XYZ file of C-alpha atoms in Angstrom:
767
model
C -14.139 52.877 75.613
C -16.489 53.644 72.701
C -18.000 56.418 74.823
C -14.607 58.145 74.872
C -14.485 58.274 71.085
C -18.117 59.373 70.842
C -17.655 62.200 73.338
C -14.492 63.374 71.568
C -16.315 63.414 68.239
C -19.126 65.477 69.791
C -16.577 68.004 71.033
C -16.862 67.147 74.728
C -13.170 66.416 75.171
C -13.246 67.115 78.927
C -15.798 64.357 79.611
C -14.067 62.097 77.095
C -10.794 62.330 79.017
C -12.572 61.882 82.369
C -14.233 58.708 81.075
C -10.888 57.517 79.710
C -9.201 58.045 83.077
C -11.950 56.101 84.866
C -11.728 53.200 82.410
C -7.935 53.082 82.458
C -6.780 50.156 84.609
C -10.194 48.506 84.423
C -9.933 47.373 80.802
C -7.374 44.877 79.602
C -6.098 43.374 76.349
C -7.842 44.427 73.147
C -10.333 46.590 75.065
C -7.481 48.556 76.641
C -5.937 49.018 73.212
C -9.204 50.389 71.824
C -9.456 52.732 74.804
C -5.924 53.991 74.180
C -6.713 54.682 70.516
C -9.815 56.682 71.462
C -7.920 58.516 74.214
C -5.238 59.574 71.745
C -7.985 60.981 69.534
C -9.485 62.890 72.482
C -6.094 64.279 73.515
C -5.350 65.438 69.962
C -8.736 67.095 69.672
C -8.133 68.844 72.971
C -4.936 70.260 71.498
C -2.703 68.204 73.805
C -0.540 67.014 70.928
C 2.495 66.109 73.056
C 0.400 63.962 75.428
C -1.321 62.255 72.492
C 2.057 61.523 70.950
C 3.424 59.992 74.164
C 0.405 57.731 74.790
C 0.323 56.533 71.194
C 4.031 55.746 71.152
C 3.760 53.684 74.355
C 0.737 51.697 73.148
C 1.674 51.097 69.519
C 4.023 48.090 70.021
C 1.271 46.105 71.757
C -1.244 46.973 69.043
C 1.130 45.832 66.317
C 1.455 42.491 68.086
C -2.304 42.072 68.506
C -4.930 40.544 66.254
C -7.444 43.401 65.958
C -6.566 45.761 63.083
C -9.173 48.429 63.896
C -7.526 49.971 66.993
C -4.116 49.641 65.309
C -5.322 51.639 62.324
C -6.915 54.201 64.637
C -3.737 54.580 66.662
C -1.503 54.844 63.587
C -3.850 57.448 62.158
C -4.043 59.565 65.300
C -0.303 59.388 65.911
C 0.416 60.183 62.250
C -1.843 63.230 62.315
C -0.289 64.395 65.585
C 3.141 64.154 63.967
C 1.896 66.125 60.951
C 0.480 68.865 63.156
C 3.878 69.122 64.859
C 5.603 69.424 61.484
C 7.261 65.969 61.553
C 6.151 65.056 58.043
C 8.415 62.087 57.304
C 7.337 60.248 60.450
C 3.707 61.219 59.835
C 3.778 59.826 56.319
C 5.420 56.578 57.497
C 2.720 55.983 60.112
C -0.145 56.862 57.782
C 1.228 54.619 55.032
C 1.245 51.801 57.591
C -2.373 52.642 58.470
C -3.306 52.485 54.781
C -1.502 49.177 54.239
C -3.154 47.640 57.326
C -6.599 48.856 56.221
C -6.127 47.482 52.716
C -4.843 44.144 54.029
C -7.916 43.663 56.220
C -10.336 45.200 53.686
C -11.402 48.044 55.942
C -12.971 50.229 53.252
C -13.734 53.407 55.186
C -10.413 53.291 57.045
C -8.588 52.914 53.720
C -10.390 55.957 52.347
C -9.571 57.897 55.510
C -5.915 56.898 55.169
C -5.868 58.395 51.664
C -7.413 61.589 53.061
C -4.833 61.760 55.846
C -1.965 61.200 53.416
C -3.473 64.030 51.367
C -3.325 66.209 54.487
C 0.401 65.469 54.857
C 1.039 66.122 51.146
C -0.780 69.436 51.468
C 1.265 70.457 54.517
C 4.402 69.634 52.535
C 3.253 71.867 49.700
C 2.533 69.121 47.153
C -0.900 70.499 46.336
C -1.561 68.428 43.162
C -0.819 65.169 45.012
C -3.052 66.243 47.889
C -5.939 67.059 45.554
C -5.586 63.675 43.814
C -5.651 61.843 47.138
C -8.679 63.790 48.381
C -10.511 62.958 45.163
C -9.653 59.287 45.700
C -10.693 59.331 49.355
C -13.958 61.251 49.385
C -16.239 58.691 47.629
C -15.373 56.115 50.319
C -16.282 58.373 53.245
C -19.595 59.198 54.849
C -20.907 61.348 57.649
C -18.424 63.054 59.927
C -15.388 61.609 58.165
C -16.573 62.977 54.823
C -16.958 66.403 56.437
C -13.438 66.181 57.882
C -12.081 65.283 54.442
C -13.792 68.275 52.859
C -12.439 70.573 55.573
C -8.916 69.349 54.858
C -9.453 69.758 51.109
C -10.568 73.338 51.712
C -7.364 74.005 53.653
C -5.419 72.718 50.644
C -7.324 75.087 48.357
C -6.344 78.002 50.612
C -2.700 76.951 50.390
C -3.047 76.687 46.612
C -4.100 80.322 46.367
C -7.786 79.520 45.805
C -9.311 80.928 49.008
C -12.624 81.941 47.470
C -13.232 78.388 46.261
C -12.248 77.173 49.722
C -14.617 79.633 51.395
C -17.545 78.414 49.319
C -16.769 74.791 50.224
C -16.238 75.627 53.905
C -19.504 77.531 54.218
C -21.383 74.506 52.891
C -19.583 72.011 55.145
C -19.851 74.228 58.250
C -23.610 74.414 57.694
C -23.682 70.627 57.340
C -21.721 70.090 60.565
C -24.118 72.373 62.431
C -27.149 70.531 61.066
C -25.739 67.092 61.873
C -24.311 67.952 65.264
C -20.622 67.391 64.490
C -19.678 69.821 67.229
C -15.966 69.065 67.400
C -15.591 69.488 63.650
C -17.589 72.724 63.778
C -14.826 74.524 65.667
C -12.197 73.286 63.214
C -14.356 74.366 60.295
C -14.935 77.846 61.718
C -11.198 78.335 62.197
C -10.525 77.260 58.612
C -13.300 79.548 57.395
C -11.584 82.400 59.242
C -8.360 81.620 57.358
C -10.261 81.575 54.047
C -11.889 84.937 54.809
C -8.484 86.373 55.694
C -6.978 85.110 52.439
C -9.906 86.722 50.572
C -9.117 90.007 52.418
C -12.444 89.892 54.261
C -10.750 90.970 57.473
C -13.811 91.690 59.600
C -15.394 88.364 58.652
C -12.124 86.589 59.490
C -12.061 88.120 62.978
C -15.718 87.190 63.558
C -15.186 83.574 62.477
C -12.037 83.277 64.607
C -13.992 84.551 67.605
C -16.737 81.998 66.973
C -14.131 79.241 66.740
C -12.526 80.390 70.007
C -15.918 80.308 71.758
C -16.548 76.738 70.605
C -13.030 75.623 71.552
C -13.500 77.139 75.026
C -16.950 75.562 75.467
C -15.488 72.186 74.519
C -12.506 72.689 76.850
C -10.161 72.379 73.868
C -7.850 74.984 75.321
C -4.839 73.706 73.387
C -6.430 75.006 70.184
C -7.019 78.553 71.409
C -3.513 79.742 70.438
C -4.423 78.991 66.815
C -7.260 81.512 66.975
C -4.824 84.039 68.482
C -2.501 83.318 65.553
C -5.315 84.087 63.106
C -6.139 87.357 64.874
C -2.453 88.317 64.833
C -2.307 87.723 61.075
C -5.478 89.762 60.542
C -4.029 92.756 62.424
C -0.798 92.480 60.420
C -2.647 92.199 57.088
C -4.772 95.269 57.837
C -1.609 97.323 58.257
C -1.262 97.673 62.024
C 2.359 98.395 62.921
C 2.585 99.057 66.658
C 4.653 98.111 69.675
C 1.519 96.513 71.123
C 1.239 94.211 68.119
C 4.949 93.395 68.409
C 4.455 92.266 72.009
C 1.382 90.301 70.947
C 3.309 88.563 68.170
C 6.103 87.475 70.509
C 3.675 86.253 73.183
C 1.546 84.415 70.611
C 4.602 82.728 69.131
C 5.646 81.512 72.585
C 2.172 80.174 73.423
C 1.952 78.373 70.082
C 5.360 76.791 70.641
C 4.397 75.574 74.125
C 1.216 74.018 72.691
C 3.125 72.161 69.978
C 2.003 74.309 67.019
C 5.496 74.774 65.614
C 4.596 76.089 62.156
C 2.102 78.654 63.434
C 4.657 79.680 66.062
C 7.276 80.238 63.376
C 4.854 82.346 61.331
C 4.008 84.481 64.377
C 7.727 84.918 65.069
C 8.276 86.072 61.470
C 5.510 88.662 61.826
C 7.163 89.818 65.040
C 10.542 90.116 63.330
C 9.140 92.139 60.444
C 7.304 94.389 62.892
C 10.492 94.941 64.869
C 12.383 95.894 61.713
C 9.697 98.354 60.645
C 9.766 99.889 64.121
C 13.541 100.265 63.924
C 14.267 97.567 66.488
C 16.635 94.577 66.335
C 15.111 91.339 65.083
C 17.954 88.814 64.887
C 16.947 87.238 68.224
C 13.421 86.647 66.888
C 14.691 84.924 63.752
C 17.399 82.833 65.423
C 15.003 79.982 66.373
C 13.887 79.658 62.722
C 17.028 77.991 61.360
C 15.288 74.620 61.223
C 12.167 76.168 59.670
C 14.227 77.700 56.841
C 15.759 74.299 56.124
C 12.931 71.831 56.704
C 9.569 73.569 57.067
C 6.749 73.744 54.500
C 7.807 75.595 51.364
C 5.559 78.620 51.905
C 6.821 79.069 55.456
C 10.449 78.648 54.380
C 9.988 81.351 51.751
C 8.631 83.930 54.201
C 11.312 82.958 56.734
C 14.071 83.612 54.178
C 12.390 86.911 53.284
C 12.412 88.027 56.913
C 16.039 86.926 57.223
C 16.969 88.964 54.148
C 15.222 92.037 55.559
C 17.048 91.661 58.875
C 20.420 91.377 57.158
C 19.607 94.364 54.949
C 18.756 96.408 58.049
C 22.301 95.770 59.334
C 23.863 96.814 56.023
C 24.796 93.221 55.154
C 23.870 93.404 51.465
C 25.764 90.255 50.534
C 24.008 88.305 53.301
C 20.637 89.740 52.278
C 21.168 88.673 48.670
C 22.220 85.195 49.804
C 18.998 84.893 51.822
C 16.937 86.116 48.862
C 18.453 83.577 46.481
C 18.012 80.787 49.045
C 14.341 81.709 49.349
C 13.925 81.873 45.578
C 15.418 78.384 45.257
C 12.830 77.085 47.726
C 10.097 78.890 45.793
C 11.343 77.411 42.504
C 11.146 73.884 43.909
C 7.666 74.661 45.238
C 6.526 76.061 41.881
C 7.811 73.038 40.018
C 5.246 70.834 41.774
C 2.434 72.450 39.774
C 1.547 71.448 36.240
C -1.517 73.706 35.902
C -0.644 77.176 34.570
C -3.137 79.058 36.733
C -2.477 77.102 39.927
C 1.267 77.594 39.607
C 0.827 81.351 39.141
C -1.360 81.545 42.251
C 0.834 79.299 44.381
C 3.985 81.367 43.892
C 2.224 84.535 45.060
C 3.448 83.557 48.532
C 6.847 84.748 47.316
C 5.736 88.149 45.985
C 7.466 90.054 48.782
C 10.644 88.024 48.312
C 10.796 88.541 44.543
C 10.105 92.263 45.009
C 13.026 92.436 47.434
C 15.236 90.660 44.896
C 14.428 93.402 42.383
C 15.070 96.182 44.920
C 18.453 94.760 45.908
C 19.643 94.565 42.290
C 22.572 96.959 41.883
C 23.042 96.856 38.103
C 21.159 96.276 34.878
C 22.596 92.762 34.688
C 21.435 91.889 38.217
C 17.998 93.417 37.621
C 17.502 91.407 34.430
C 18.629 88.212 36.164
C 16.321 88.806 39.141
C 13.361 89.616 36.910
C 13.937 86.549 34.745
C 14.004 84.435 37.887
C 10.737 86.026 39.008
C 9.032 85.397 35.671
C 10.242 81.784 35.548
C 8.601 81.154 38.915
C 5.185 82.371 37.768
C 5.264 80.681 34.386
C 6.194 77.092 33.612
C 8.612 77.326 30.661
C 7.327 74.094 29.121
C 3.640 73.234 29.348
C 2.549 69.949 30.917
C -0.098 68.279 28.799
C -2.862 66.554 30.734
C -3.147 62.806 30.076
C -5.849 61.580 27.742
C -8.932 61.439 29.925
C -12.385 60.469 28.708
C -14.082 62.333 31.563
C -12.209 65.535 30.763
C -12.959 65.198 27.032
C -16.635 64.559 27.778
C -16.796 67.594 30.078
C -15.244 69.855 27.431
C -17.656 68.501 24.799
C -20.654 69.065 27.076
C -19.419 72.574 27.806
C -19.383 73.313 24.069
C -22.898 71.945 23.639
C -24.301 73.898 26.588
C -22.605 77.087 25.421
C -24.453 76.849 22.129
C -27.714 76.037 23.881
C -27.336 79.012 26.202
C -26.584 81.366 23.301
C -29.687 80.080 21.490
C -31.873 80.470 24.584
C -30.589 83.973 25.257
C -31.225 85.053 21.662
C -34.850 83.896 22.016
C -35.302 85.617 25.368
C -35.649 82.279 27.164
C -34.287 81.643 30.694
C -30.800 80.128 30.762
C -30.033 79.988 34.493
C -29.958 76.184 34.617
C -27.590 76.037 31.647
C -25.326 78.670 33.213
C -25.170 76.769 36.507
C -24.321 73.496 34.758
C -21.591 75.231 32.730
C -20.097 76.596 35.947
C -20.096 73.058 37.398
C -18.315 71.715 34.318
C -15.703 74.472 34.390
C -15.076 73.768 38.066
C -14.688 70.048 37.346
C -12.246 70.655 34.480
C -10.189 73.054 36.581
C -10.094 70.628 39.506
C -8.827 67.869 37.226
C -6.093 70.121 35.871
C -5.099 71.309 39.339
C -4.404 67.737 40.458
C -1.839 67.182 37.690
C 1.804 66.834 38.618
C 4.591 67.404 36.080
C 6.383 64.284 34.904
C 9.665 66.201 34.788
C 11.164 69.079 36.708
C 11.475 71.999 34.372
C 11.715 75.235 36.346
C 14.606 77.387 35.174
C 16.568 77.532 38.440
C 19.318 79.874 37.250
C 19.153 83.407 35.882
C 19.248 83.987 32.154
C 22.730 84.056 30.659
C 23.399 87.581 29.399
C 26.067 86.424 26.950
C 23.818 83.718 25.495
C 20.913 86.137 25.250
C 23.045 88.840 23.632
C 24.386 86.393 21.051
C 20.881 85.206 20.167
C 19.568 88.758 19.839
C 22.238 89.795 17.365
C 21.169 93.181 15.993
C 17.826 93.025 17.785
C 17.177 94.982 20.946
C 15.573 93.587 24.101
C 13.232 95.831 26.098
C 12.281 94.209 29.403
C 9.981 96.180 31.685
C 10.127 95.728 35.449
C 7.842 97.121 38.140
C 9.324 97.787 41.592
C 6.541 99.045 43.848
C 5.005 101.786 41.652
C 8.269 102.603 39.886
C 8.531 101.313 36.330
C 11.969 100.367 35.041
C 13.279 98.998 31.780
C 16.330 96.882 31.123
C 17.606 97.158 27.566
C 20.069 94.775 25.995
C 21.654 96.132 22.811
C 24.796 94.735 21.217
C 25.374 92.636 24.328
C 25.314 95.658 26.668
C 22.612 95.777 29.385
C 21.372 99.122 30.711
C 18.664 100.029 33.204
C 16.338 103.009 32.899
C 13.857 104.500 35.365
C 10.615 105.374 33.577
C 8.343 106.913 36.205
C 5.022 105.788 37.626
C 3.600 102.405 36.634
C 0.118 103.544 37.676
C 0.283 106.394 35.179
C 1.343 104.024 32.392
C -1.411 101.533 33.259
C -3.994 104.332 33.040
C -2.828 105.296 29.542
C -3.049 101.632 28.449
C -6.672 101.618 29.613
C -7.300 104.743 27.502
C -5.819 102.936 24.486
C -8.232 100.050 24.921
C -11.210 102.320 25.443
C -10.374 104.089 22.181
C -9.877 100.831 20.263
C -13.263 99.526 21.441
C -14.981 102.697 20.234
C -13.191 102.535 16.875
C -14.607 99.078 16.140
C -18.049 100.617 15.711
C -16.841 103.727 13.889
C -13.273 103.875 12.565
C -13.641 107.640 12.037
C -14.841 108.451 15.561
C -12.945 111.725 16.190
C -13.056 111.494 19.987
C -11.709 107.936 19.967
C -8.983 108.811 17.458
C -7.945 111.802 19.567
C -7.876 109.695 22.755
C -5.823 106.986 21.027
C -3.334 109.464 19.558
C -2.883 111.265 22.869
C -2.434 108.064 24.914
C -0.029 106.564 22.364
C 2.084 109.720 22.400
C 2.253 109.776 26.207
C 3.202 106.096 26.347
C 5.843 106.607 23.690
C 7.352 109.511 25.622
C 7.442 107.569 28.886
C 8.299 104.046 27.689
C 10.396 104.336 24.519
C 11.959 107.784 24.164
C 14.161 107.519 27.306
C 15.631 104.217 26.082
C 17.173 105.622 22.876
C 16.880 102.249 21.157
C 17.813 102.321 17.476
C 17.730 98.561 16.797
C 15.751 97.668 13.655
C 13.969 94.793 15.422
C 12.754 94.604 18.997
C 11.907 91.883 21.500
C 9.598 93.285 24.181
C 8.944 91.612 27.550
C 6.163 93.682 29.175
C 4.966 93.626 32.765
C 1.499 93.960 34.293
C -0.982 95.895 32.135
C 1.679 96.443 29.475
C 1.047 92.877 28.281
C -2.214 94.233 26.835
C -0.586 97.098 24.904
C -0.448 96.908 21.079
C 3.117 98.205 20.934
C 3.172 99.224 17.285
C 0.681 102.044 17.966
C 3.516 103.941 19.662
C 4.933 106.451 17.158
C 8.543 105.331 17.697
C 7.688 101.702 16.919
C 5.541 102.101 13.799
C 6.971 100.101 10.949
C 9.556 98.377 13.176
C 9.621 94.626 13.607
C 8.500 93.900 17.156
C 7.607 90.677 18.937
C 6.140 90.452 22.434
C 7.237 87.677 24.807
C 6.504 86.505 28.366
C 10.209 86.808 29.214
C 13.644 86.892 27.633
C 14.033 83.208 28.480
C 10.733 82.421 26.752
C 11.965 84.207 23.617
C 15.219 82.236 23.706
C 13.269 79.002 23.965
C 10.932 79.947 21.100
C 13.924 80.822 18.909
C 15.526 77.438 19.566
C 12.417 75.433 18.649
C 13.165 73.903 15.222
C 11.147 75.169 12.293
C 8.140 72.921 11.711
C 8.822 70.366 8.963
C 5.092 69.925 8.419
C 4.057 72.115 5.506
C 0.333 71.715 6.158
C -1.689 74.932 6.245
C -5.032 74.916 8.063
C -7.652 77.626 7.511
C -10.674 77.848 9.818
C -13.758 80.052 9.431
C -16.049 80.168 12.439
C -19.777 80.958 12.631
C -21.405 84.330 13.154
C -18.902 86.451 11.193
C -19.993 88.063 7.935
C -16.505 88.082 6.415
C -14.804 84.946 7.812
C -15.661 82.907 4.720
C -14.322 85.638 2.431
C -11.140 85.721 4.498
C -10.456 82.003 4.107
C -11.268 82.136 0.380
C -8.695 84.891 -0.114
C -6.124 82.902 1.863
C -6.728 79.751 -0.224
C -5.460 81.646 -3.254
C -2.159 82.066 -1.412
C -2.210 78.540 0.064
C -3.946 76.442 -2.611
C -3.173 73.149 -0.827
C -4.542 74.342 2.511
C -7.137 72.393 4.445
C -10.142 74.693 4.870
C -12.658 74.021 7.648
C -15.798 76.120 7.299
C -19.442 75.965 8.257
C -20.431 72.638 9.861
C -16.943 71.313 9.124
C -15.356 73.745 11.574
C -16.115 71.597 14.608
C -13.818 71.442 17.622
C -12.676 67.852 17.131
C -11.930 68.411 13.439
C -10.092 71.660 14.130
C -8.001 70.094 16.909
C -7.073 67.162 14.695
C -6.083 69.492 11.860
C -4.083 71.835 14.120
C -2.008 69.019 15.575
C 1.518 69.538 14.290
C 0.484 71.766 11.349
C 2.991 74.243 9.970
C 0.580 77.198 9.827
C -2.897 77.631 11.285
C -5.168 80.600 10.573
C -8.478 80.995 12.406
C -11.061 83.648 11.508
C -13.481 83.227 14.389
C -15.235 84.991 17.226
C -12.879 85.233 20.200
C -13.515 85.889 23.858
C -11.005 86.519 26.632
C -12.167 85.418 30.089
C -10.597 87.753 32.621
C -12.221 85.770 35.451
C -10.700 82.514 34.194
C -8.219 82.946 31.319
C -7.916 79.177 30.771
C -11.512 79.264 29.517
C -10.817 81.996 26.960
C -12.256 80.671 23.739
C -12.586 80.581 19.994
C -16.124 79.986 18.734
C -16.501 77.046 16.332
C -19.493 75.384 14.693
C -20.265 73.164 17.699
C -19.283 75.624 20.413
C -16.165 77.137 21.952
C -12.631 75.786 21.679
C -10.984 76.725 24.992
C -7.397 76.975 26.161
C -7.934 73.645 27.915
C -8.720 72.095 24.519
C -5.425 73.383 23.135
C -3.578 71.551 25.913
C -4.754 68.278 24.369
C -2.754 68.841 21.162
C -0.101 66.144 20.751
C 2.189 68.461 18.784
C 1.849 72.252 18.623
C 1.385 74.043 15.297
C 4.438 76.021 14.185
C 2.765 79.392 13.573
C -0.764 80.414 14.546
C -2.664 83.474 13.297
C -5.801 84.238 15.300
C -8.070 86.660 13.477
C -10.272 86.994 16.552
C -11.163 89.587 19.158
C -9.213 89.919 22.414
C -7.501 86.496 22.503
C -4.079 88.137 22.615
C -4.849 89.265 26.161
C -3.648 87.437 29.266
C -4.523 87.164 32.929
C -3.230 89.580 35.543
C 0.438 89.379 36.439
C 3.343 88.124 34.369
C 2.407 84.430 34.096
C 0.787 85.281 30.702
C -2.108 82.850 31.156
C -4.394 82.798 28.151
C -4.646 81.574 24.574
C -1.304 82.970 23.402
C 0.652 82.141 26.544
C -0.379 78.494 26.519
C 0.306 78.069 22.799
C 3.832 79.418 23.323
C 4.342 77.164 26.348
C 3.164 74.165 24.309
C 5.896 74.888 21.767
C 4.320 77.065 19.072
C 7.078 79.363 17.799
C 4.996 82.403 16.877
C 1.422 83.579 17.387
C -0.235 86.585 15.749
C -3.256 87.651 17.788
C -5.123 90.744 18.904
C -5.262 92.172 22.413
C -8.266 94.263 21.316
C -11.439 93.797 19.250
C -10.955 93.024 15.533
C -13.095 94.628 12.830
C -14.438 91.729 10.781
C -14.896 93.670 7.527
C -11.332 95.017 7.536
C -9.674 91.697 8.260
C -9.766 89.749 4.919
C -7.575 92.030 2.748
C -5.150 92.660 5.596
C -4.791 88.951 6.367
C -4.316 88.186 2.681
C -1.451 90.693 2.541
C 0.054 89.238 5.731
C -0.055 85.673 4.403
C 1.393 86.724 1.064
C 4.422 88.056 2.926
C 4.624 84.925 5.088
C 4.483 82.723 1.986
C 7.391 84.674 0.493
C 9.549 83.821 3.514
C 9.203 87.008 5.560
C 9.094 86.399 9.322
C 5.745 87.039 11.059
C 7.072 90.032 13.025
C 8.517 91.696 9.921
C 5.462 90.828 7.841
C 3.140 92.425 10.382
C 5.324 95.511 10.808
C 5.422 96.220 7.084
C 1.659 96.432 6.601
C -0.516 99.535 6.993
C -3.650 98.864 8.979
C -6.971 100.487 9.743
C -8.050 101.337 13.323
C -10.088 98.123 13.562
C -6.907 96.026 13.251
C -4.586 97.965 15.545
C -4.715 95.313 18.259
C -2.933 92.677 16.150
C 0.457 91.839 17.647
C 3.223 89.309 17.057
C 4.086 87.056 20.024
C 6.932 84.594 20.505
C 9.957 84.004 18.300
C 8.828 86.615 15.804
């Protein structure tokens, strides 16, 4: 009986099942129960999920009545995993919870850890990625050998589902190498198939096909023929992703879906059927018959699969001219996506996870027939990518220690680099710390559900705007649109190519970088003037907006545009926001009762000290943190709940990881993650620092400004470009003088002339 389990683990499922058949009828009592548990494992590994299910169900009552917990736990585990693979998540979770309880009762340490890992697998398949990551973290220390490798494979699959395929690929490559070295042959095939999925998600199509072929060879060698349809599914997806649209691929999709269904792989079958339906539609063929079997998937499948199923349904209805039905399908899919998004507390993980709905949200925009509908659809899209209220991580000594060590190592690396000394070891350790901090954040779940599930109310928004004008920019394919809301009246405007606009924004930034070194650089000034004029002509002139104050919700690269450089907007009060809903929320946050003013001067800037001295004349009671006193812990403590915070520091935007964008203090960088630890957000923040007004790609607005606004700061003044240190003190003194006299930040900023080295400064939030 133990030989059956050993052979299955080594990948020789054919011999395992032969040995099981020979032993069946010879063994009795507890030995027969152990044999059944191992046989179920062998059947599942062979891909015979239905047979494994039937044997487990017939044996389980006797095991529950027996005295040996080990085969009972094994049977519950194998049956639970079989149920999960068939998409029966409730039953799977019930069985695996029983396995965990039995293991804990009998103090079976490794089995308890494995139960946590298996429950993580179910949570991942359900789309609850943070819960899955927490359970994997809890399970892995209690596992060794092959079971530890299996746990890491499952964790990698979760990372792929979370939109982190490159992290998953790195983990999978390491574990696949380990399984080869240790002879875990059965797990090797599973790992190669997962690695193929990771390569596909990273758009490494050729590598994905190669890995899938390797997995198929191993499955065939091990006589695990029930798993071969999963490699066909991967190859089908790769052909679809590379743009193949042929009748041959349509036939392949239908045949693959049928084979997957016969083998018990219901979710993969549904995905293949969806690809087939979309192919049929693009080839001008009917697709309703392909989508008809997916009714249960749309209602009860994993969130990501339900979203793409609703998208395909909407496309099919649109192809028949059923616009109302298409819109109903779109909104049903968006509701599923909203529930899925609300699982994630981490800003970056949420933004990645909802990318599965990009095609659906794009269709929602295309189907919008009026300015009102377009604004509602775009607000819904933005709410999915961006949690309206930030979730603060719990106080965690390990997280705090990691952030403190990161600060220390950052300083050490800067010192080593300045002396020409090697810093590779420091860089590697910093990367490890960043990965650890991110992983901890990714496993957070929100304590409350906060996704805005309904579209923004036009009447409410119009009332709040008053005499202000809203400019919300929307990208549909490469076409850029704007929705304006003036005096309660929404209008939509087509503005031309988004690609052309994005190119001009890049020219603006190139010019601003050159002007930092020489504010009189004629070539840079000419480039800036030309790009600003072109952007003004394309973005603002067609809108004919005469409102004295503007609220601007950009999209894509427009988030990085200093809007006041456009000729039509010079001298006009303008605040930039992640969305109209975000502006409404910022406006409704009560004014901060705390009158404390905090001034911070960071190291390495010739004029930061002069800047804070000038500001102390305006705010004589301000708390000033300079020199050694401007340490991260002191600055965080002072910022907490303050009315006004001004920081004259070196800033750095991390395009590769915006949550690690930073402000340099005496003991090292203060990152966005550090800001999440504030108990109460400051009311207004002025960041006299380079580039920290920038945000990550997309419309989630992940970065220093975006997180401060999500935490509840009403208004942030920051620069999306480099800041000229020498020009900053007198300008900031003039800005604060206006703020102290009661002028709003947006109006105060608009009313001040500025030199080229300060053109990146922008007002964000309530204004």
